[in-house]
Coordinates of C-alpha atoms in Angstrom, one line a residue:
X1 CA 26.7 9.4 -266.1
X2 CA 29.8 10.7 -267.7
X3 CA 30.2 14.4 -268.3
X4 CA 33.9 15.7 -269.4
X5 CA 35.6 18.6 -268.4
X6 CA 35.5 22.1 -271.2
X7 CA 33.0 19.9 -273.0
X8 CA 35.4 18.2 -275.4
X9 CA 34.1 14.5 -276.5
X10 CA 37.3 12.7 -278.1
X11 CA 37.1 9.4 -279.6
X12 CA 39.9 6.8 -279.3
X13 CA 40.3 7.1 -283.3
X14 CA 41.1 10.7 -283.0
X15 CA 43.5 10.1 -280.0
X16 CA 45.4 7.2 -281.8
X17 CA 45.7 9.4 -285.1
X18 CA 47.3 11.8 -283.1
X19 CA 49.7 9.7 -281.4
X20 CA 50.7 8.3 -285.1
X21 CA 51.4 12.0 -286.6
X22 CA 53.6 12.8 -283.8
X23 CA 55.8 10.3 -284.5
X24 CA 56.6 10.2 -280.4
X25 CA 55.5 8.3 -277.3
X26 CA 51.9 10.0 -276.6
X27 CA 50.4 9.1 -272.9
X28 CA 46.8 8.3 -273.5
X29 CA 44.5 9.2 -270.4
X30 CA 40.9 8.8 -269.3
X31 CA 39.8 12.1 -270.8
X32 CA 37.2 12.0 -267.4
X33 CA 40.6 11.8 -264.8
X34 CA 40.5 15.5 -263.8
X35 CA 36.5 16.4 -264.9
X36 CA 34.9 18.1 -262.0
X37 CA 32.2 15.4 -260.4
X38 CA 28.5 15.7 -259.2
X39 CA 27.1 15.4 -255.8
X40 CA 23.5 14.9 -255.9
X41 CA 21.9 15.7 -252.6
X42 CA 18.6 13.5 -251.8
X43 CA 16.8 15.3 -248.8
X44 CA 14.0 13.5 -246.3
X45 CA 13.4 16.3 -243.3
X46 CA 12.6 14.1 -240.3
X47 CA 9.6 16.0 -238.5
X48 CA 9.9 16.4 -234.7
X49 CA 8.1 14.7 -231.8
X50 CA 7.0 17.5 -230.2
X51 CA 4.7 20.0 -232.0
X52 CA 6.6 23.1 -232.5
X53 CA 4.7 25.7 -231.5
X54 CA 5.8 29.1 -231.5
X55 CA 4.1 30.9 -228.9
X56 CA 5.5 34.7 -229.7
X57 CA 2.3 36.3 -231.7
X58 CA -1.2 34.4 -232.7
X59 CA -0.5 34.9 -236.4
X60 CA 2.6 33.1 -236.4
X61 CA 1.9 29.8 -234.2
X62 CA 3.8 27.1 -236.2
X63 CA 7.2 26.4 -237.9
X64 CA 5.7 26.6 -241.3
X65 CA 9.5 26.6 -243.3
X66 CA 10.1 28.9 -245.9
X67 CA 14.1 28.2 -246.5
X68 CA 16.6 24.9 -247.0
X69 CA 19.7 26.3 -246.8
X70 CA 23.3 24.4 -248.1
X71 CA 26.5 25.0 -247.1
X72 CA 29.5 23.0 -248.9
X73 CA 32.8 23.1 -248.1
X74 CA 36.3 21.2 -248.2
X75 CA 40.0 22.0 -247.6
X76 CA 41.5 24.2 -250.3
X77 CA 37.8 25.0 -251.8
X78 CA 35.8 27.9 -251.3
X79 CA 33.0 27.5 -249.7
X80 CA 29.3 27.2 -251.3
X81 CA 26.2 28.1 -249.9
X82 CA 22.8 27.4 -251.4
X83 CA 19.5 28.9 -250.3
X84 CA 16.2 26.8 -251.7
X85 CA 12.3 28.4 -251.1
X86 CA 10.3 25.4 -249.5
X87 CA 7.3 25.1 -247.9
X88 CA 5.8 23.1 -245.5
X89 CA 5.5 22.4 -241.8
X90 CA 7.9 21.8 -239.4
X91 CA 5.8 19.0 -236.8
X92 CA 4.5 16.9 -239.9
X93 CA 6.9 16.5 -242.1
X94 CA 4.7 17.2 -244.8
X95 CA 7.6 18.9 -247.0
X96 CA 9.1 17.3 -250.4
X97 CA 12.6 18.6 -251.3
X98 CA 13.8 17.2 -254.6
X99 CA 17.3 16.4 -255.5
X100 CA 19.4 19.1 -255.9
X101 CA 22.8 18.3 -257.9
X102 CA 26.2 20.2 -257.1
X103 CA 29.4 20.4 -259.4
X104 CA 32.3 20.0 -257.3
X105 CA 35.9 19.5 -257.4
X106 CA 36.7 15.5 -257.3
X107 CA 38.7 13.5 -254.9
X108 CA 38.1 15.2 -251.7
X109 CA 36.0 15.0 -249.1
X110 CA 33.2 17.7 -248.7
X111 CA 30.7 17.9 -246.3
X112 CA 27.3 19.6 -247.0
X113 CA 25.6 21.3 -243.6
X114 CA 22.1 21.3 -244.2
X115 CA 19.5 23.7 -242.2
X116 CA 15.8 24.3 -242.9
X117 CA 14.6 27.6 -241.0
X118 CA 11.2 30.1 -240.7
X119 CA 11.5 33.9 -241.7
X120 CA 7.9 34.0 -241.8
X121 CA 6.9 36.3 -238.1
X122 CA 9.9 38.7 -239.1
X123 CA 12.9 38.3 -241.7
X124 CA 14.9 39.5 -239.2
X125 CA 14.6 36.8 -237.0
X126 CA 15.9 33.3 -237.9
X127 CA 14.4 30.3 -236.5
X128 CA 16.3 27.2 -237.2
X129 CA 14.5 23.9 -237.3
X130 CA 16.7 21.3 -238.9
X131 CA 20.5 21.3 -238.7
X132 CA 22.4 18.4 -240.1
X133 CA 25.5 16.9 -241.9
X134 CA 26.8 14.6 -244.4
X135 CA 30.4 14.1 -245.7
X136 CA 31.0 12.6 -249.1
X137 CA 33.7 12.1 -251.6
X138 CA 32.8 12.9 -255.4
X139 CA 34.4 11.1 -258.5
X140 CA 35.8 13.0 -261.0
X141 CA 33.2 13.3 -264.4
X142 CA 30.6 11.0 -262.2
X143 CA 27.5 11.8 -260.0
X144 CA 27.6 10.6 -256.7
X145 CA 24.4 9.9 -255.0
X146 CA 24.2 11.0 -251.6
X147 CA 20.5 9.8 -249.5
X148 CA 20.5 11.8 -245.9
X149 CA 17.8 12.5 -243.5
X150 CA 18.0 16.2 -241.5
X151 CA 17.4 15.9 -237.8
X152 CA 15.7 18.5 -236.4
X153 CA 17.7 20.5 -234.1
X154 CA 16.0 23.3 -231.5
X155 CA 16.2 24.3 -227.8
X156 CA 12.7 24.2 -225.7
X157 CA 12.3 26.7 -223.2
X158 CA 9.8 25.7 -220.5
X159 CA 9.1 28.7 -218.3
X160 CA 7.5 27.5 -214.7
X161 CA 6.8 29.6 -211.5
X162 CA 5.2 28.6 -208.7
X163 CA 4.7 30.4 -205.2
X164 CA 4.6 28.5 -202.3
X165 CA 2.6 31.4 -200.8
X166 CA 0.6 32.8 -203.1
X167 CA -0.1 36.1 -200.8
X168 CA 3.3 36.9 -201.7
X169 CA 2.9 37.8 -204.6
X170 CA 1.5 41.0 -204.5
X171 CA 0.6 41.8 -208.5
X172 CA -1.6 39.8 -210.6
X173 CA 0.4 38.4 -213.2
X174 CA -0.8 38.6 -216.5
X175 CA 2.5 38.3 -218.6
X176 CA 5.7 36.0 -219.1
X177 CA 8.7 36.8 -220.9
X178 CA 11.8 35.4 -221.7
X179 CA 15.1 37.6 -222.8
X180 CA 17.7 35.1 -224.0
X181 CA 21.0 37.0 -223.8
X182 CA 19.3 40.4 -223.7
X183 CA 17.2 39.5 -226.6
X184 CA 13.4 39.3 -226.2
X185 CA 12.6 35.9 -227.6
X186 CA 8.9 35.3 -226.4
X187 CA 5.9 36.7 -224.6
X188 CA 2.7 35.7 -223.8
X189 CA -0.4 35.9 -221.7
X190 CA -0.9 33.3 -218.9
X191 CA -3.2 31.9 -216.5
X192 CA -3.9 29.4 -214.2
X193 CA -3.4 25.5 -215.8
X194 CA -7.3 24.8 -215.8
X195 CA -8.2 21.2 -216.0
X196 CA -11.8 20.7 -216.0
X197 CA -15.1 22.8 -216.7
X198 CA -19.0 21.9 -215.7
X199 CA -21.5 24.1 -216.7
X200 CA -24.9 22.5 -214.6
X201 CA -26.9 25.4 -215.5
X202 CA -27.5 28.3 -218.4
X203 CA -25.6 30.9 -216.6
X204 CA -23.5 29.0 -213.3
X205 CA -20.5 27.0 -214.1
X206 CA -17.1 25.5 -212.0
X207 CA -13.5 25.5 -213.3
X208 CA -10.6 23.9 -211.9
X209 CA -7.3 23.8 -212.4
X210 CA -3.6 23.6 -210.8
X211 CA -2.3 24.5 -207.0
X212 CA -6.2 24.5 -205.9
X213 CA -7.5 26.7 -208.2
X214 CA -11.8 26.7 -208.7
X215 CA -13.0 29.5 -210.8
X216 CA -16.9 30.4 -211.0
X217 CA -19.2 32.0 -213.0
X218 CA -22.9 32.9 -212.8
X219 CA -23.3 34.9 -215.6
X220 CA -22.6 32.4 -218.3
X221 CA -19.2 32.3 -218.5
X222 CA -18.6 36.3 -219.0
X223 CA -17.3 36.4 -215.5
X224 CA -15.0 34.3 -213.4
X225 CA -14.4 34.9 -210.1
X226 CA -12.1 32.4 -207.5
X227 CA -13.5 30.3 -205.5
X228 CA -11.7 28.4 -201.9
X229 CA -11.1 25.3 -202.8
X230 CA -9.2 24.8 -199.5
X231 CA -6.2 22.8 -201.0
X232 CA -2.9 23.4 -203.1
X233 CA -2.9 20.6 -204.8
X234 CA -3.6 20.0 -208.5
X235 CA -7.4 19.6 -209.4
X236 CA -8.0 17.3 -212.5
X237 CA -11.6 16.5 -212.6
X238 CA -15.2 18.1 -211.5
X239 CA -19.0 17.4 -211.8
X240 CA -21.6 19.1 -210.3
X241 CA -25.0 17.2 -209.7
X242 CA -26.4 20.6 -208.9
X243 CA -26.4 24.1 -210.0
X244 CA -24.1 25.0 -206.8
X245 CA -23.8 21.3 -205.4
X246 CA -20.7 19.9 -206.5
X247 CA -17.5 17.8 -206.5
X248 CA -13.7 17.8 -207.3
X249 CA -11.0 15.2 -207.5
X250 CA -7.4 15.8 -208.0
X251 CA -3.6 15.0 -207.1
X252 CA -2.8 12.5 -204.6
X253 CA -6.0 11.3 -204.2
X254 CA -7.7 14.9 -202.9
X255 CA -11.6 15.3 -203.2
X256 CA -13.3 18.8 -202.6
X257 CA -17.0 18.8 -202.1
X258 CA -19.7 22.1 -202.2
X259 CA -22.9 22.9 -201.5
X260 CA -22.9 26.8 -202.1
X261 CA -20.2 27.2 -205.5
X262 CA -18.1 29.3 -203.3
X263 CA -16.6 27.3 -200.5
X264 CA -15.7 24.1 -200.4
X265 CA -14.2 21.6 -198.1
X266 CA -12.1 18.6 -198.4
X267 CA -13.9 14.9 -197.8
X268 CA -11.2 12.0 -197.1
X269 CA -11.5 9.7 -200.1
X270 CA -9.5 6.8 -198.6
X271 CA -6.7 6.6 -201.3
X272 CA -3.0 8.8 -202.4
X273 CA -3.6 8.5 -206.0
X274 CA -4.1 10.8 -208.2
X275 CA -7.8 10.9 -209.0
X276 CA -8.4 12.3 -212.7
X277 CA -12.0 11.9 -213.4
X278 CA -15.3 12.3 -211.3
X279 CA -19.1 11.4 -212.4
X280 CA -22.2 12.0 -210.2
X281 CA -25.5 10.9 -210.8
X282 CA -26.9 12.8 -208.0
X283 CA -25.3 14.3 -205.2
X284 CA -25.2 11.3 -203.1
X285 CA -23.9 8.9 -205.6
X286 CA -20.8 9.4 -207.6
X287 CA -17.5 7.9 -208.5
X288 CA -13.8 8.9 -208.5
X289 CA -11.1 7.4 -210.8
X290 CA -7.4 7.7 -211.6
X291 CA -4.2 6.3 -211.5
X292 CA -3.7 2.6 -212.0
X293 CA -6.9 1.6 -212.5
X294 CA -8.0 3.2 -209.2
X295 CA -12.2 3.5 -209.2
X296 CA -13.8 4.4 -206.3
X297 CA -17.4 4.5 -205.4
X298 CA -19.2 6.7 -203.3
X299 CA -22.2 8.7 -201.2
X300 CA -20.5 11.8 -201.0
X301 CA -18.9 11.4 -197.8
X302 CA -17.5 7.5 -197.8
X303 CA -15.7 6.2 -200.5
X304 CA -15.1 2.5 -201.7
X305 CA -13.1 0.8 -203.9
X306 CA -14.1 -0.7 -206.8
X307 CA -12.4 -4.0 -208.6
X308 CA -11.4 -1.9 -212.7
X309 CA -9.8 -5.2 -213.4
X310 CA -7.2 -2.7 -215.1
X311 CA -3.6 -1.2 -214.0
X312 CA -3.7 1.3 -216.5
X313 CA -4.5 5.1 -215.5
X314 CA -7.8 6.3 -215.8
X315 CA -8.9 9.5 -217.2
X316 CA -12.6 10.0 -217.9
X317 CA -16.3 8.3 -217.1
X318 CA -19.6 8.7 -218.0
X319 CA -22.7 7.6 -216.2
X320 CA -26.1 7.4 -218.0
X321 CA -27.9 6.7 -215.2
X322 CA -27.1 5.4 -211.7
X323 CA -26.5 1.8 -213.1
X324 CA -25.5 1.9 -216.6
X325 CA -21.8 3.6 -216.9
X326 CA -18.3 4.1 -219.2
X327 CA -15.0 4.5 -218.3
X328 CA -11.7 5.2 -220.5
X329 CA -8.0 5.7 -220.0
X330 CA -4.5 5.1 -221.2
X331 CA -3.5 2.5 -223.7
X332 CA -7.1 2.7 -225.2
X333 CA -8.9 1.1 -222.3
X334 CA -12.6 1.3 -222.2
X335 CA -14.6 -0.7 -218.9
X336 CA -18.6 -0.9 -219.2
X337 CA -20.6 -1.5 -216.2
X338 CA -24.1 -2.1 -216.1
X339 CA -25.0 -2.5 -212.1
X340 CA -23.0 0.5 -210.6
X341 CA -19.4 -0.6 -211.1
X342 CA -19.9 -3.5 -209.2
X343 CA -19.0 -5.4 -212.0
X344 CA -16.4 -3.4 -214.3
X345 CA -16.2 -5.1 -218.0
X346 CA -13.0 -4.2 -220.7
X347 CA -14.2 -3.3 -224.2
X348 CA -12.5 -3.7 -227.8
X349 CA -11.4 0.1 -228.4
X350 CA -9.5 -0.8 -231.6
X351 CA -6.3 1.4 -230.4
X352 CA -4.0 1.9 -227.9
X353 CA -3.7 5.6 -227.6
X354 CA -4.4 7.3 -224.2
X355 CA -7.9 8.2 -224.1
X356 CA -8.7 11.3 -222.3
X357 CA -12.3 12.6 -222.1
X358 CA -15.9 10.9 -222.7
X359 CA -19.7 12.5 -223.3
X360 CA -22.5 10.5 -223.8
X361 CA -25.4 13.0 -225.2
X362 CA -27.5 9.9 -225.2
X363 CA -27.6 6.7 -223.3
X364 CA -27.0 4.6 -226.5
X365 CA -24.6 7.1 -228.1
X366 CA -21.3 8.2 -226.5
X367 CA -17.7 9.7 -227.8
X368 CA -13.8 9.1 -226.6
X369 CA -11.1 11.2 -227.5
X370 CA -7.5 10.6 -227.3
X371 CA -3.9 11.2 -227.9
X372 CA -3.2 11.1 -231.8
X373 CA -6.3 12.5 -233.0
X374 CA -8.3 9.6 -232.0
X375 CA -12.2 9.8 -231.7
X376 CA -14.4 7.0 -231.1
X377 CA -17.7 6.3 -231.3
X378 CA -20.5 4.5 -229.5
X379 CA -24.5 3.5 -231.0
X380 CA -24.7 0.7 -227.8
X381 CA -23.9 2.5 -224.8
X382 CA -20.7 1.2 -225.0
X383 CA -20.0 -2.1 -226.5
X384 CA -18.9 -1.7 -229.5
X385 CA -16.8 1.4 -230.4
X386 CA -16.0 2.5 -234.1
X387 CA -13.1 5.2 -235.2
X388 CA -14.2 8.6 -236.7
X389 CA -11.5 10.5 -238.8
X390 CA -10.8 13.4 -236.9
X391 CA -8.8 15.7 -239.4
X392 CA -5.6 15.9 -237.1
X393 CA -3.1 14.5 -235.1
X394 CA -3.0 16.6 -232.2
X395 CA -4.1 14.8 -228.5
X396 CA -7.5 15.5 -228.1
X397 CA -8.5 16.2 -224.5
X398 CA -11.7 17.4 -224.1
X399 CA -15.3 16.3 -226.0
X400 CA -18.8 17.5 -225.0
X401 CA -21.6 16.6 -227.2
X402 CA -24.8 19.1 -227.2
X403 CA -26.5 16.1 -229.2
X404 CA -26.1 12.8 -230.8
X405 CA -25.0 14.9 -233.7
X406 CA -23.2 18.0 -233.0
X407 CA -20.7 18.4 -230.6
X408 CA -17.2 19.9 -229.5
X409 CA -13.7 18.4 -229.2
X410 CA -11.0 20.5 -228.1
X411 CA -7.0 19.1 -227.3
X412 CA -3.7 20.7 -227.5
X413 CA -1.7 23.2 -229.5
X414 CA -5.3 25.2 -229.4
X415 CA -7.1 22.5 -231.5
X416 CA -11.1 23.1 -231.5
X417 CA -12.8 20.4 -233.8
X418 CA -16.3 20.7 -234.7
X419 CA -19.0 18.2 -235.7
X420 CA -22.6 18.6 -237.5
X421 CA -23.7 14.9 -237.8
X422 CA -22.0 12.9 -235.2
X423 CA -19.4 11.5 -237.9
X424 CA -17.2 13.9 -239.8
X425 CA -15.2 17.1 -237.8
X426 CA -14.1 20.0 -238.8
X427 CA -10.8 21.9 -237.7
X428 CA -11.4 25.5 -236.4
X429 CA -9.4 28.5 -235.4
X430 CA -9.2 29.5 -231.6
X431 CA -6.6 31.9 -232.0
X432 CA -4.4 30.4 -229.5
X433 CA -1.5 27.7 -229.3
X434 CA -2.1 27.3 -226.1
X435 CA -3.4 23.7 -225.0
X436 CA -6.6 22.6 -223.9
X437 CA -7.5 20.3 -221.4
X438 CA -11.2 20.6 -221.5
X439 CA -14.8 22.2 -223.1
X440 CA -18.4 22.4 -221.5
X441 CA -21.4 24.0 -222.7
X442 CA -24.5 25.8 -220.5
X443 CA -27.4 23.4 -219.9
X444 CA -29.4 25.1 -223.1
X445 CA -26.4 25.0 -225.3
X446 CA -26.0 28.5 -225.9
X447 CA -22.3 28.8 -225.3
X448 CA -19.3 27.3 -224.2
X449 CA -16.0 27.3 -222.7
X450 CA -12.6 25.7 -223.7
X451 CA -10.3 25.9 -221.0
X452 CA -6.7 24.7 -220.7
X453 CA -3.2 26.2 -220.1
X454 CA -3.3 29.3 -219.3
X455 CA -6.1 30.3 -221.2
X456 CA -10.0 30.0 -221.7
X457 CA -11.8 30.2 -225.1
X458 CA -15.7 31.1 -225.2
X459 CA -17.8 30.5 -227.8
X460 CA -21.8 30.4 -228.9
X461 CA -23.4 27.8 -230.9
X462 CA -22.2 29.0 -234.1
X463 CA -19.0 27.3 -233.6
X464 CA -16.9 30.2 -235.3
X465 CA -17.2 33.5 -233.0
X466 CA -14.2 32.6 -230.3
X467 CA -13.1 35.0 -227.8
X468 CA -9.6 34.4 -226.1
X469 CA -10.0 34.9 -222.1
X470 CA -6.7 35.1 -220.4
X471 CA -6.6 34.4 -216.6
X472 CA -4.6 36.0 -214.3
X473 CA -2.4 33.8 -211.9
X474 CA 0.2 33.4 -209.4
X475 CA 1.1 29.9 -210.3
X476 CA 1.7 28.4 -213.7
X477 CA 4.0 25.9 -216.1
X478 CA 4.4 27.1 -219.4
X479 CA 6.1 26.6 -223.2
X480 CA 7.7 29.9 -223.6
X481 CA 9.4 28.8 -227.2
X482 CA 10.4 26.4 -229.8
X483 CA 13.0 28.2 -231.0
X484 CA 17.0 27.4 -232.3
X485 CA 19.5 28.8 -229.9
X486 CA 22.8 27.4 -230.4
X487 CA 23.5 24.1 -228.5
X488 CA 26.0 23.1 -225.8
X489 CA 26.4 26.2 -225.0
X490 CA 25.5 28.6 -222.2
X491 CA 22.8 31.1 -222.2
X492 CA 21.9 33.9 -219.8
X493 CA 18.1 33.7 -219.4
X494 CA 15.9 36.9 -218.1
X495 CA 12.2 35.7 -216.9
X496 CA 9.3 38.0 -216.0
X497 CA 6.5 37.4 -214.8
X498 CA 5.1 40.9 -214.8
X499 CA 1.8 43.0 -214.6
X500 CA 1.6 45.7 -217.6
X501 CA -2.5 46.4 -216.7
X502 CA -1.4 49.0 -213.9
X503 CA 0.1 51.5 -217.0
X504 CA 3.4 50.0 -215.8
X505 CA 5.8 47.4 -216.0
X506 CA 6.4 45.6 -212.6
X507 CA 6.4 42.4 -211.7
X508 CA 9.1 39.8 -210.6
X509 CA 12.3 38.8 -212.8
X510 CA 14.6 35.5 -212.2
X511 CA 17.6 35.4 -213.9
X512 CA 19.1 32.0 -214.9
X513 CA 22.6 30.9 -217.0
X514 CA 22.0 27.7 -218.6
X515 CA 23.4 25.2 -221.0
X516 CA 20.7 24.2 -223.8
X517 CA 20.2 21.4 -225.4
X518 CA 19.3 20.5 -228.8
X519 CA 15.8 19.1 -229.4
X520 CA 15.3 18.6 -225.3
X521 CA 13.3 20.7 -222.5
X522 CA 15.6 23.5 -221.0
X523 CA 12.9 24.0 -217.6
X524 CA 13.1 27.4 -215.7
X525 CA 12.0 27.3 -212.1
X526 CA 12.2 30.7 -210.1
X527 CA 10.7 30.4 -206.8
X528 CA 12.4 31.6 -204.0
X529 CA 14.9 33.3 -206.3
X530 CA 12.3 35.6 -207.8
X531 CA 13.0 39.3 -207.4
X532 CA 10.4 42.1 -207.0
X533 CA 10.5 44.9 -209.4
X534 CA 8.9 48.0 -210.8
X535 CA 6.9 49.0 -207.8
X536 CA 8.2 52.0 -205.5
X537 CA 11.4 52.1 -204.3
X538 CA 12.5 49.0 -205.8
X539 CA 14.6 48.6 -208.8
X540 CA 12.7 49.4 -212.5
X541 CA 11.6 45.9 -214.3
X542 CA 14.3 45.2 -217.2
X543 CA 12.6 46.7 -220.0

């Protein structure tokens, strides 16, 4: 494309007429030689790994971009900024910039920095997504093309505190905060990591979760009151065969067993792996599985090993009767057994996602969910496995099917899909971003529980009336933010961890210089370094 300078077009008959009147030497020249030239900017924004959730307020959850800002500049030139509307989101990549083209002086080098960013919670606060650059030399009177992918470019903060002795802590913590240089960036409600829910009956159900932690309810799932579990350790899986009879598996190969839903003692299951998954028949015949293939059998007080045939970590079974059972984990393994797990059998699952939670509402009909939005689908108790379109992307964690046809997934960034005939799913609101691990329903499927990080979300039949439950806890790992902060460079951190139900603000604060990184996890630990605050005689909480 040629384009010429004041917009003058002369033709070489003009030009040679006028070198013949002069009667003098007359220096012809490329009309073009000092035109301005044309950058043309081709945009692709490369959506990030992680889902960026934005945990500040429940009405402003995701990086949905409102801006493409870019800035031009070259020795001698002043610089040029341009400011685009766009729209889209930030995780999915979902957003089409077209070409934007840029007069610019020729024969130097310029670089364009391109940034994409979210106004939307508050105009006053910038969050930067993208940040990239490209250097290019324009011709003069030409267009030069220029094709460039923008990296996303943000600092993760990962807030974790855990207390070695929970009695300690004196306050029940309800809140975390993080002040990033004196600036509040996020806050949220927090609870105990809960991992697993069984609801035997219509009004008595068992959570579990992180350092130990068994929750119970006996009103239906209005109520939830601790349990002693009578470890520390993490707590990944539970069934109970009976409204108070029960079991537990967890981290480094811990099982905790009750009769009464309140107490409950630890049984020796023969193995240090971590156990994710437990299915009972009855209470005196059950199995265990976990890590590396690991499947144990047992009576409820002697455990032994079963041959999986399979390395791979297992995450969730299902056991239609005493013989007949199903068992899934990562890299989309599937076993079958049909005598008890005597003999364990591998099945075509058509992917190789991690597979994370099973329900069989029937003994023909079953459903997997996994990471990547997978959902699968049984009609012979296991053999054959078909993939439903789930409607999203997000790891699905947790599935529990009230019939052949309706049913419940739940999985992270506060996904809750619903089903009315077994086959399509519909995306619903929780009103949280926090993830869940797992969902249950009472025994007359009249409500149900989500449960994951730091948070539980009730619901009844109807599928849209949700009701956020925050628990209060003394030990937790949470995503405080998504947000930019500038890289490579060091940040003074302020964490609470406080109690505002009191009428006051006291708690325990950390503080913490360090150096973030773009696009990676910046991970705050305070344990022993945490600080009381807020309560009397000690120093006021940093408001």
């Amino acid at each position: 494309m040629r384009r010429y300078a004041a917009g003058i077009r002369l033709s070489w008959a003009t030009l040679l007429s006028a070198y013949l009147l002069s009667g003098c030497l007359f220096e012809v020249r490329d009309p073009d030689a000092n035109g301005v030239g044309y950058a043309s900017l081709e945009l692709r924004l490369k959506p990030s790994a992680n889902a960026l959730l934005k945990r500040a307020t429940n009405t402003d959850t995701l990086f949905r971009l409102d801006s493409l800002v870019i800035r031009l500049s070259t020795s001698g030139e002043s610089t040029l900024v341009n400011r685009y509307p766009i729209s889209g989101r930030a995780d999915t990549g979902n957003i089409v910039i077209p070409a934007k083209t840029f007069a610019l002086a020729p024969l130097r080098t310029w670089k364009a920095v391109i940034y994409t960013i979210d106004t939307t919670a508050s105009p006053a606060r910038v969050d930067t997504v993208h940040r990239d650059s490209v250097t290019f030399i324009v011709k003069p009177g030409d267009t030069t093309f220029i094709s460039k992918t923008v990296n996303p470019v943000y600092a993760i903060l990962r807030a974790r505190l855990v207390s070695n002795s929970p009695a300690s802590l004196t306050n029940p913590v309800k809140y975390v905060r993080i002040r990033v240089d004196g600036v509040t960036r996020d806050s949220m409600p927090v609870g105990p990591a809960l991992r697993s829910v069984d609801i035997p009956s219509t009004t008595t159900g068992i959570l579990v979760g992180d350092s130990g932690t068994i929750l119970r309810t006996t009103n239906g799932g209005l109520n939830w009151t601790a349990a002693t579990s009578g470890t520390t350790a993490n707590l990944y899986g539970v069934n109970m065969p009976g409204t108070n009879a029960g079991f537990a598996v967890g981290a480094g190969g811990v099982v905790v067993k009750t009769t009464t839903g309140t107490s409950w003692s630890t049984v020796t299951s023969g193995t240090s792996a971590n156990l994710y998954a437990t299915y009972w028949t009855s209470t005196t015949n059950g199995w265990a599985l976990g890590a590396g293939g690991v499947i144990l059998k047992t009576n409820g007080t002697t455990f032994t090993p079963q041959t999986s045939g399979t390395t791979q970590d297992l995450n969730a079974a299902y056991f239609s009767s005493a013989n007949n059972g199903n068992a899934a984990g990562n890299n989309g393994v599937i076993l079958r057994t049909t005598n008890g797990g005597t003999n364990w059998t591998a099945q075509t699952s058509g992917t190789t996602q991690k597979l994370n939670a099973m329900h069989f509402p029937a003994a023909a009909t079953g459903f997997v969910v996994g990471n990547g939005g997978v959902i699968l689908k049984t009609t012979n108790s296991g053999t054959n496995w078909t993939a439903l379109t789930s409607g999203t992307t997000a790891d699905l964690t947790g599935i529990y099917m009230t019939s052949t046809t309706t049913g419940t997934a739940v999985g992270k960034g506060g996904v809750i899909l619903t089903t009315a005939d077994g086959t399509s799913w519909t995306l619903r609101s929780s009103g949280t971003a926090s993830d869940f691990y797992c969902v249950g329903w009472t025994s007359n499927n009249s409500s149900a529980v989500a449960i994951g990080a730091y948070s539980a979300v009730s619901f009844t039949t109807t599928n849209t009336s949700f009701a956020f439950q925050p628990f209060g806890t003394k030990s937790f790992d949470v995503l405080l933010a998504y947000k930019y902060f500038t890289p490579n460079t060091s940040h003074t951190l302020l964490m609470d961890a406080i109690d505002t139900l009191a009428g006051a603000l006291r708690g325990y604060e950390a503080t913490k210089t360090v150096l973030l990184s773009p696009g990676k996890d910046t991970t705050i630990t305070p344990n022993s370094s945490l600080s009381k605050c807020g309560y009397s005689g000690l120093p006021a909480c940093t408001p």
